[in-house]
Short mmCIF file of C-alpha atoms in Angstrom, two decimals:
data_model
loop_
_atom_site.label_atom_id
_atom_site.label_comp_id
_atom_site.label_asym_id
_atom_site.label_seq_id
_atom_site.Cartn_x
_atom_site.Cartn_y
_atom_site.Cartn_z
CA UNK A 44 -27.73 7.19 -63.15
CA UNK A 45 -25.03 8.75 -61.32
CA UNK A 46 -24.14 7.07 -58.51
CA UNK A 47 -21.54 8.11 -55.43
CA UNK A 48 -20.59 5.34 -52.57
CA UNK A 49 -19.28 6.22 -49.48
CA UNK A 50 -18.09 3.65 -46.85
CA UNK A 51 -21.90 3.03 -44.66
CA UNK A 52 -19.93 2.28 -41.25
CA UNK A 53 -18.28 4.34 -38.65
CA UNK A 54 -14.76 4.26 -38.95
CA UNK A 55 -12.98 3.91 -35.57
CA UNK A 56 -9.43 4.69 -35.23
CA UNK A 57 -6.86 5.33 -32.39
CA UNK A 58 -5.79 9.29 -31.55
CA UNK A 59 -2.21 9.97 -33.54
CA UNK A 60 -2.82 7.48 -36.93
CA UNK A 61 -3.97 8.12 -40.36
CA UNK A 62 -7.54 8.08 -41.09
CA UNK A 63 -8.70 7.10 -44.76
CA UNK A 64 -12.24 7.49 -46.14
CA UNK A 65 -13.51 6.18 -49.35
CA UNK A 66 -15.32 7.95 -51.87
CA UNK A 67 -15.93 5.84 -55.06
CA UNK A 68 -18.36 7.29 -58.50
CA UNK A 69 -19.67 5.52 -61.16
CA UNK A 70 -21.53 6.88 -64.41
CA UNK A 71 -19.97 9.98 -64.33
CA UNK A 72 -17.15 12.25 -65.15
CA UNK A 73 -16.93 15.23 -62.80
CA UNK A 74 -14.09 17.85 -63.53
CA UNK A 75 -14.43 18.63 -59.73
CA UNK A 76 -14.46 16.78 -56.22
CA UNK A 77 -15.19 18.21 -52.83
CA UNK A 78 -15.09 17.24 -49.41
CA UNK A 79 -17.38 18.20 -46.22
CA UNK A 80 -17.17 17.76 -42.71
CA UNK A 81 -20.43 17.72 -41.04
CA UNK A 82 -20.89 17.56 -37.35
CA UNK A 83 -24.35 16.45 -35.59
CA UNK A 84 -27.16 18.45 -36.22
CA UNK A 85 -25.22 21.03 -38.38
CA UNK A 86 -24.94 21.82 -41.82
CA UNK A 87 -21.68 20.80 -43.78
CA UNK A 88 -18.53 22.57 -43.61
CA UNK A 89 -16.00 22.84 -46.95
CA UNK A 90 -12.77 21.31 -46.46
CA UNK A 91 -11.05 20.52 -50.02
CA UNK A 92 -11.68 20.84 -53.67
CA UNK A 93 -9.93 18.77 -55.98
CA UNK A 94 -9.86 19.35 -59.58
CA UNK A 95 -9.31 16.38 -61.98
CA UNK A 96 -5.89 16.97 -63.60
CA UNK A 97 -4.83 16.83 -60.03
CA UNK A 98 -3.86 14.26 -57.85
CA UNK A 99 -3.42 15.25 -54.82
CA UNK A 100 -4.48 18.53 -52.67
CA UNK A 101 -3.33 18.82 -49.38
CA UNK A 102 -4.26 21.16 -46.42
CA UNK A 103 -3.02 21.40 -43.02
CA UNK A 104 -3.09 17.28 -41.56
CA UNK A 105 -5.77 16.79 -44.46
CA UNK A 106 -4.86 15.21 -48.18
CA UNK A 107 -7.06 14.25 -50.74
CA UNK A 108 -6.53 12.20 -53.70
CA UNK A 109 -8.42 11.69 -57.47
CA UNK A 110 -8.31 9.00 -59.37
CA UNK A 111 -10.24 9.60 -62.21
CA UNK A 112 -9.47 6.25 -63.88
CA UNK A 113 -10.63 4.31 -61.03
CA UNK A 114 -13.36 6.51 -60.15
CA UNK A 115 -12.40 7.00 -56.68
CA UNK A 116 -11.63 9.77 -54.26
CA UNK A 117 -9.28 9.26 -51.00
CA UNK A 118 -9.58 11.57 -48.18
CA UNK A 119 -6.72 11.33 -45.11
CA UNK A 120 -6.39 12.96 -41.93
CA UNK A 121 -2.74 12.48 -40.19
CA UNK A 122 -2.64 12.21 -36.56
CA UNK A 123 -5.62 12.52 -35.95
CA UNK A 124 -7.39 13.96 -33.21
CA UNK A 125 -10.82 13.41 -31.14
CA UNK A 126 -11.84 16.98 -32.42
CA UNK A 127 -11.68 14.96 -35.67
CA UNK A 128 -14.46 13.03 -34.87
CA UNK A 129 -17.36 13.91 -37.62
CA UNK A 130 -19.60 12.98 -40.75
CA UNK A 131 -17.34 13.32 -43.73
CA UNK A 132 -19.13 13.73 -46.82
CA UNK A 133 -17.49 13.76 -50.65
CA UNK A 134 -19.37 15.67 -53.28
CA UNK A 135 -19.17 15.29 -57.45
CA UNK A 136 -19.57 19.02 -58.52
CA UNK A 137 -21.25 19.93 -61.93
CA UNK A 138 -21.50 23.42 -63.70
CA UNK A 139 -24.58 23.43 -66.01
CA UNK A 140 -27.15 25.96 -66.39
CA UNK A 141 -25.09 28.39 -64.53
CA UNK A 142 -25.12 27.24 -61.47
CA UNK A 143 -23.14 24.81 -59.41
CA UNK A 144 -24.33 21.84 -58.62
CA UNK A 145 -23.30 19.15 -56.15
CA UNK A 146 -24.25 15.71 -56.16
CA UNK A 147 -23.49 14.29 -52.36
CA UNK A 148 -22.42 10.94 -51.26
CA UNK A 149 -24.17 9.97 -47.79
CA UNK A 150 -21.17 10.44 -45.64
CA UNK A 151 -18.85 8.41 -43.70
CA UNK A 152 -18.81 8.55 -39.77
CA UNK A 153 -15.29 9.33 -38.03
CA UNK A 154 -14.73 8.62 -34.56
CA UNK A 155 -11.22 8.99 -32.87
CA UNK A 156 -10.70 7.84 -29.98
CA UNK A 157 -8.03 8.84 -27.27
CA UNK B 116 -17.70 38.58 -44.28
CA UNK B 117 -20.41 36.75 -44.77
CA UNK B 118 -23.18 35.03 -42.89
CA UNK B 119 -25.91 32.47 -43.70
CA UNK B 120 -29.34 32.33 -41.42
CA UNK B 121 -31.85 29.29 -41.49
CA UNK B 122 -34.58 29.25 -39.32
CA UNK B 123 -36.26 27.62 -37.01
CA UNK B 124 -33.83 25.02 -35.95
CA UNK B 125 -36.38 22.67 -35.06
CA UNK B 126 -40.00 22.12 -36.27
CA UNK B 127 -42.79 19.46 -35.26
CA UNK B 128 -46.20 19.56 -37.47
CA UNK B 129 -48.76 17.69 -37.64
CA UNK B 130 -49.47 16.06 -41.54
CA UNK B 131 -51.67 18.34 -43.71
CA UNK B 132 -50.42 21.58 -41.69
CA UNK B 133 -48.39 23.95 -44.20
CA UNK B 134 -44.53 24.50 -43.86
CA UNK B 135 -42.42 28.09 -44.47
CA UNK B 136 -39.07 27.77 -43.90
CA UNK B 137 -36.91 30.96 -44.00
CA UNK B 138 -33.09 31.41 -44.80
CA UNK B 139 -31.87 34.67 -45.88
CA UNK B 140 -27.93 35.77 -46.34
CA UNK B 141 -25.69 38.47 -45.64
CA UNK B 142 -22.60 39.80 -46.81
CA UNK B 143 -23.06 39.24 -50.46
CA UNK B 144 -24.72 40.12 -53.53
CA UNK B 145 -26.50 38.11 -56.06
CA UNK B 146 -25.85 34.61 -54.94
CA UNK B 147 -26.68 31.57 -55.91
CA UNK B 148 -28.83 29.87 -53.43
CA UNK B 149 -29.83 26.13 -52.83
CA UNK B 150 -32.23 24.42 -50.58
CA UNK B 151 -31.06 20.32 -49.71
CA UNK B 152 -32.32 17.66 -47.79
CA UNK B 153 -30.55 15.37 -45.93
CA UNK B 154 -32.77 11.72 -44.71
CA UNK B 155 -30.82 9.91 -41.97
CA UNK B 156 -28.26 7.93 -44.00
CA UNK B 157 -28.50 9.63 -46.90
CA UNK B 158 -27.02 12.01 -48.72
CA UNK B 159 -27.45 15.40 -49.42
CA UNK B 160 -30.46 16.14 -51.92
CA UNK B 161 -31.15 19.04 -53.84
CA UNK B 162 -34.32 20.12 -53.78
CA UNK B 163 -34.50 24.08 -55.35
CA UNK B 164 -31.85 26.49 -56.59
CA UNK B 165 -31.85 29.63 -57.68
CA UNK B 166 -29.78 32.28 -59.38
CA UNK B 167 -31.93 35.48 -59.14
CA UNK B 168 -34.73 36.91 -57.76
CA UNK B 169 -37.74 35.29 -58.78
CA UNK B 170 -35.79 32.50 -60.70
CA UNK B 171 -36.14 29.09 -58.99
CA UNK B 172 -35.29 25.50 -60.45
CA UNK B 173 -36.73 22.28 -59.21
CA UNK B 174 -34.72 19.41 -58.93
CA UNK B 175 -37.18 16.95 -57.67
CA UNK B 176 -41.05 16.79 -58.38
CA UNK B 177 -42.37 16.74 -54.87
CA UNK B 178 -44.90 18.54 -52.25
CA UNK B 179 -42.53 21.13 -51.64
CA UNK B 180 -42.07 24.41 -53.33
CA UNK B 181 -39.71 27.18 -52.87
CA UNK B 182 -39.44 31.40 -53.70
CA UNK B 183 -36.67 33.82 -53.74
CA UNK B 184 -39.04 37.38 -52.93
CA UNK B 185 -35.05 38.95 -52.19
CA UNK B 186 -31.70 39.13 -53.85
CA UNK B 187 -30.74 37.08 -50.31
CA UNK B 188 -34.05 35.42 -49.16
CA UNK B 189 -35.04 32.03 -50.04
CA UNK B 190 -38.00 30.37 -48.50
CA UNK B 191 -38.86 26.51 -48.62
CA UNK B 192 -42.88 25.96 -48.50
CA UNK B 193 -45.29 23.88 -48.50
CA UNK B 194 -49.42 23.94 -48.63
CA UNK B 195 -50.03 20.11 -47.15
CA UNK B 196 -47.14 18.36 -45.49
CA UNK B 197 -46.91 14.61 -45.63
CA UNK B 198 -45.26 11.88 -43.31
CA UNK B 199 -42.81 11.96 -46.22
CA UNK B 200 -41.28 15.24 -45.67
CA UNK B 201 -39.40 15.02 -42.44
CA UNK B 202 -35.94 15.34 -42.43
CA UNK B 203 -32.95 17.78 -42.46
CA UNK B 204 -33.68 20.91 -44.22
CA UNK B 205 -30.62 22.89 -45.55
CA UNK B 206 -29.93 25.95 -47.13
CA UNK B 207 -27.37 27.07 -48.89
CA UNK B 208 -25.46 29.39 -51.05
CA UNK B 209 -22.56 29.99 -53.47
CA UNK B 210 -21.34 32.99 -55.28
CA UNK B 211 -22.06 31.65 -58.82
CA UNK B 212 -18.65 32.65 -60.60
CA UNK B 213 -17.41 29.78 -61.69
CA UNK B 214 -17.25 25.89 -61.78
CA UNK B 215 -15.26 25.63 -58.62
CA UNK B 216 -16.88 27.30 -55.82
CA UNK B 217 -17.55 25.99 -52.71
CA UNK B 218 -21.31 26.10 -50.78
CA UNK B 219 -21.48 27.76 -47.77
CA UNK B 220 -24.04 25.77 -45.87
CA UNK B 221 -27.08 26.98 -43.24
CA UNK B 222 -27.20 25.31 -39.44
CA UNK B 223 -30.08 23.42 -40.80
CA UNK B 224 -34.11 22.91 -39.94
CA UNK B 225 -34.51 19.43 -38.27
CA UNK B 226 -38.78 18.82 -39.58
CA UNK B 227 -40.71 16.00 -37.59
CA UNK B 228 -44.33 15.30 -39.57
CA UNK B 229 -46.52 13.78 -37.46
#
Protein backbone atom coordinates (compact mmCIF):
# COMPACT_ATOMS: atom_id res chain seq x y z
CA UNK A 1 0.00 0.00 0.00
CA UNK A 2 1.05 3.45 -0.32
CA UNK A 3 2.98 4.52 2.26
CA UNK A 4 4.38 8.33 3.21
CA UNK A 5 7.09 8.79 6.24
CA UNK A 6 7.64 11.83 7.80
CA UNK A 7 10.38 12.41 10.47
CA UNK A 8 8.09 11.34 14.12
CA UNK A 9 10.24 13.90 16.33
CA UNK A 10 10.22 17.56 16.88
CA UNK A 11 12.87 19.16 15.16
CA UNK A 12 14.60 21.86 17.27
CA UNK A 13 16.72 24.38 15.71
CA UNK A 14 18.35 27.79 16.64
CA UNK A 15 16.54 31.28 15.24
CA UNK A 16 18.62 32.39 11.82
CA UNK A 17 19.66 28.54 10.37
CA UNK A 18 18.19 26.31 7.83
CA UNK A 19 15.54 24.01 8.78
CA UNK A 20 15.13 20.64 6.72
CA UNK A 21 12.18 18.24 6.97
CA UNK A 22 11.95 14.87 5.46
CA UNK A 23 9.28 13.55 3.47
CA UNK A 24 10.07 10.05 2.03
CA UNK A 25 7.11 7.66 -0.29
CA UNK A 26 7.20 4.31 -1.16
CA UNK A 27 4.73 2.28 -3.54
CA UNK A 28 3.81 5.06 -5.41
CA UNK A 29 4.34 7.44 -8.21
CA UNK A 30 2.62 10.79 -7.62
CA UNK A 31 2.93 13.46 -10.49
CA UNK A 32 2.37 16.00 -7.60
CA UNK A 33 3.77 16.91 -4.00
CA UNK A 34 2.45 19.42 -1.54
CA UNK A 35 3.37 20.88 1.57
CA UNK A 36 1.20 22.16 4.73
CA UNK A 37 1.83 24.07 7.65
CA UNK A 38 -0.47 23.34 10.41
CA UNK A 39 -0.50 25.18 13.65
CA UNK A 40 -2.22 23.73 17.00
CA UNK A 41 -5.67 23.14 16.88
CA UNK A 42 -6.09 24.48 13.25
CA UNK A 43 -6.59 23.09 10.04
CA UNK A 44 -3.60 22.99 7.48
CA UNK A 45 -2.44 25.82 5.54
CA UNK A 46 -0.93 25.32 1.65
CA UNK A 47 2.51 26.34 1.30
CA UNK A 48 4.13 24.65 -1.99
CA UNK A 49 3.25 22.37 -4.79
CA UNK A 50 5.80 20.63 -6.56
CA UNK A 51 5.27 18.91 -9.74
CA UNK A 52 7.54 15.93 -10.69
CA UNK A 53 9.59 17.12 -13.70
CA UNK A 54 10.67 19.69 -11.22
CA UNK A 55 13.22 19.88 -8.82
CA UNK A 56 13.04 22.51 -6.98
CA UNK A 57 10.18 25.26 -6.13
CA UNK A 58 11.01 27.97 -4.09
CA UNK A 59 8.92 30.68 -2.26
CA UNK A 60 9.85 33.47 -0.14
CA UNK A 61 12.64 31.74 2.74
CA UNK A 62 10.83 28.35 1.75
CA UNK A 63 12.37 25.65 -0.99
CA UNK A 64 11.24 22.40 -1.72
CA UNK A 65 12.84 19.66 -3.49
CA UNK A 66 11.58 16.14 -5.52
CA UNK A 67 13.37 13.42 -5.99
CA UNK A 68 11.38 11.12 -7.71
CA UNK A 69 14.11 8.45 -8.01
CA UNK A 70 14.71 8.33 -4.43
CA UNK A 71 11.25 8.79 -3.45
CA UNK A 72 11.82 11.64 -1.26
CA UNK A 73 10.67 15.18 -0.77
CA UNK A 74 12.92 18.00 1.06
CA UNK A 75 11.31 20.95 2.52
CA UNK A 76 13.75 24.08 3.87
CA UNK A 77 13.07 27.14 5.62
CA UNK A 78 16.19 29.76 5.66
CA UNK A 79 16.64 31.79 8.66
CA UNK A 80 14.27 30.79 10.30
CA UNK A 81 12.14 32.38 12.68
CA UNK A 82 10.07 31.48 16.03
CA UNK A 83 6.86 32.41 13.99
CA UNK A 84 8.15 29.32 12.12
CA UNK A 85 7.43 27.16 14.74
CA UNK A 86 4.55 24.58 13.40
CA UNK A 87 3.34 21.00 12.22
CA UNK A 88 4.63 20.62 8.71
CA UNK A 89 2.86 18.13 6.82
CA UNK A 90 3.85 16.74 3.02
CA UNK A 91 1.03 15.41 0.92
CA UNK A 92 1.22 12.82 -2.37
CA UNK A 93 -1.64 14.30 -4.58
CA UNK A 94 -3.67 11.98 -6.98
CA UNK A 95 -6.29 12.97 -9.73
CA UNK A 96 -8.70 10.02 -10.28
CA UNK A 97 -12.32 10.03 -10.52
CA UNK A 98 -12.33 13.71 -10.89
CA UNK A 99 -11.41 14.78 -7.94
CA UNK A 100 -8.20 15.51 -6.14
CA UNK A 101 -7.06 13.52 -3.78
CA UNK A 102 -4.35 13.84 -1.13
CA UNK A 103 -2.76 11.21 0.67
CA UNK A 104 -1.03 12.96 3.99
CA UNK A 105 2.06 12.09 5.78
CA UNK A 106 1.60 12.61 9.73
CA UNK A 107 3.62 15.73 9.99
CA UNK A 108 6.80 16.82 11.39
CA UNK A 109 6.95 19.24 14.48
CA UNK A 110 9.12 22.58 14.06
CA UNK A 111 10.20 24.47 16.90
CA UNK A 112 12.65 27.52 16.62
CA UNK A 113 13.96 28.77 19.19
CA UNK A 114 15.41 32.37 19.83
CA UNK B 1 -12.59 35.78 -1.89
CA UNK B 2 -13.40 32.96 -0.38
CA UNK B 3 -14.20 31.56 3.02
CA UNK B 4 -14.54 28.08 4.59
CA UNK B 5 -16.87 27.56 7.95
CA UNK B 6 -16.69 24.33 10.20
CA UNK B 7 -18.57 24.17 13.14
CA UNK B 8 -18.60 23.64 16.39
CA UNK B 9 -15.00 23.92 17.27
CA UNK B 10 -15.27 21.67 20.04
CA UNK B 11 -17.65 18.74 20.83
CA UNK B 12 -17.87 16.24 23.93
CA UNK B 13 -20.59 13.23 23.56
CA UNK B 14 -21.24 10.64 25.29
CA UNK B 15 -20.88 6.97 23.11
CA UNK B 16 -24.16 5.96 21.37
CA UNK B 17 -25.29 9.81 21.14
CA UNK B 18 -25.51 10.86 17.28
CA UNK B 19 -23.00 13.39 15.68
CA UNK B 20 -23.88 16.36 12.82
CA UNK B 21 -21.15 18.23 11.98
CA UNK B 22 -21.70 21.27 9.66
CA UNK B 23 -19.20 23.06 7.21
CA UNK B 24 -20.55 25.07 4.48
CA UNK B 25 -18.39 27.53 1.97
CA UNK B 26 -18.51 30.77 0.48
CA UNK B 27 -17.17 32.50 -2.33
CA UNK B 28 -17.34 29.77 -4.85
CA UNK B 29 -19.32 27.64 -6.97
CA UNK B 30 -19.43 23.99 -7.43
CA UNK B 31 -16.54 22.82 -5.37
CA UNK B 32 -15.17 19.93 -4.56
CA UNK B 33 -15.49 19.22 -0.95
CA UNK B 34 -13.69 16.74 1.49
CA UNK B 35 -14.20 15.76 5.03
CA UNK B 36 -10.54 14.33 6.91
CA UNK B 37 -9.59 13.16 10.08
CA UNK B 38 -6.64 13.76 11.76
CA UNK B 39 -5.78 11.06 15.18
CA UNK B 40 -2.98 12.57 17.30
CA UNK B 41 0.14 11.46 15.37
CA UNK B 42 -1.33 10.69 12.44
CA UNK B 43 -1.93 11.86 9.37
CA UNK B 44 -4.56 13.33 7.60
CA UNK B 45 -7.42 10.76 6.57
CA UNK B 46 -9.98 11.06 4.13
CA UNK B 47 -13.04 10.13 5.10
CA UNK B 48 -15.91 11.56 2.29
CA UNK B 49 -15.63 13.70 -0.83
CA UNK B 50 -17.79 15.01 -2.99
CA UNK B 51 -18.12 16.72 -6.32
CA UNK B 52 -21.85 17.73 -6.52
CA UNK B 53 -24.81 17.98 -4.79
CA UNK B 54 -26.00 14.82 -3.66
CA UNK B 55 -22.79 12.97 -4.90
CA UNK B 56 -20.68 11.67 -1.99
CA UNK B 57 -17.72 9.03 -2.06
CA UNK B 58 -16.56 7.02 0.87
CA UNK B 59 -13.14 6.45 1.41
CA UNK B 60 -13.25 4.38 4.48
CA UNK B 61 -16.04 1.87 5.63
CA UNK B 62 -16.80 3.22 9.04
CA UNK B 63 -19.73 4.56 11.51
CA UNK B 64 -19.68 7.75 9.93
CA UNK B 65 -21.63 9.04 7.03
CA UNK B 66 -21.71 12.24 5.26
CA UNK B 67 -24.39 14.52 2.75
CA UNK B 68 -23.96 17.43 0.55
CA UNK B 69 -28.06 18.89 0.76
CA UNK B 70 -26.11 22.36 -0.99
CA UNK B 71 -23.84 23.23 -3.84
CA UNK B 72 -21.57 24.54 -0.56
CA UNK B 73 -22.84 22.47 2.47
CA UNK B 74 -21.35 19.34 3.57
CA UNK B 75 -22.35 17.68 6.75
CA UNK B 76 -20.41 14.78 8.59
CA UNK B 77 -23.01 12.42 10.64
CA UNK B 78 -23.40 9.88 12.52
CA UNK B 79 -26.51 7.71 14.16
CA UNK B 80 -24.31 5.88 17.17
CA UNK B 81 -20.91 7.27 17.99
CA UNK B 82 -18.24 4.99 19.31
CA UNK B 83 -15.06 5.52 21.59
CA UNK B 84 -13.45 5.12 18.16
CA UNK B 85 -14.49 8.27 16.62
CA UNK B 86 -12.78 11.01 18.49
CA UNK B 87 -10.43 13.01 16.90
CA UNK B 88 -9.85 16.05 14.60
CA UNK B 89 -12.58 16.58 12.21
CA UNK B 90 -11.72 18.61 9.02
CA UNK B 91 -13.33 19.94 6.21
CA UNK B 92 -12.28 20.92 3.23
CA UNK B 93 -12.54 22.08 -0.27
CA UNK B 94 -10.92 22.52 -3.71
CA UNK B 95 -12.13 23.95 -6.92
CA UNK B 96 -11.96 20.67 -8.92
CA UNK B 97 -10.20 22.00 -12.22
CA UNK B 98 -7.42 20.22 -12.46
CA UNK B 99 -4.70 17.84 -11.01
CA UNK B 100 -2.88 20.57 -9.21
CA UNK B 101 -5.04 22.41 -6.94
CA UNK B 102 -4.50 23.09 -3.61
CA UNK B 103 -7.25 22.35 -0.49
CA UNK B 104 -8.33 25.06 1.33
CA UNK B 105 -8.79 23.62 4.77
CA UNK B 106 -11.70 24.34 7.70
CA UNK B 107 -10.47 25.48 11.49
CA UNK B 108 -11.41 22.02 12.41
CA UNK B 109 -14.01 20.12 15.03
CA UNK B 110 -11.88 18.74 17.97
CA UNK B 111 -14.71 15.37 18.99
CA UNK B 112 -14.13 13.80 22.58
CA UNK B 113 -16.46 10.32 22.81
CA UNK B 114 -16.95 9.49 26.07
Amino acid sequence: SQKIEQNSEALNIQEGKTATLTCNYTNYSPAYLQWYRQDPGRGPVFLLLIRENEKEKRKERLKVTFDTTLKQSLFHITASQPADSATYLCALDTFSGGYNKLIFGAGTRLAVHP
Amino acid sequence: SQTIHQWPATLVQPVGSPLSLECTVEGTSNPNLYWYRQAAGRGLQLLFYSVGIGQISSEVPQNLSASRPQDRQFILSSKKLLLSDSGFYLCAWSTGQGANEKLFFGSGTQLSVL
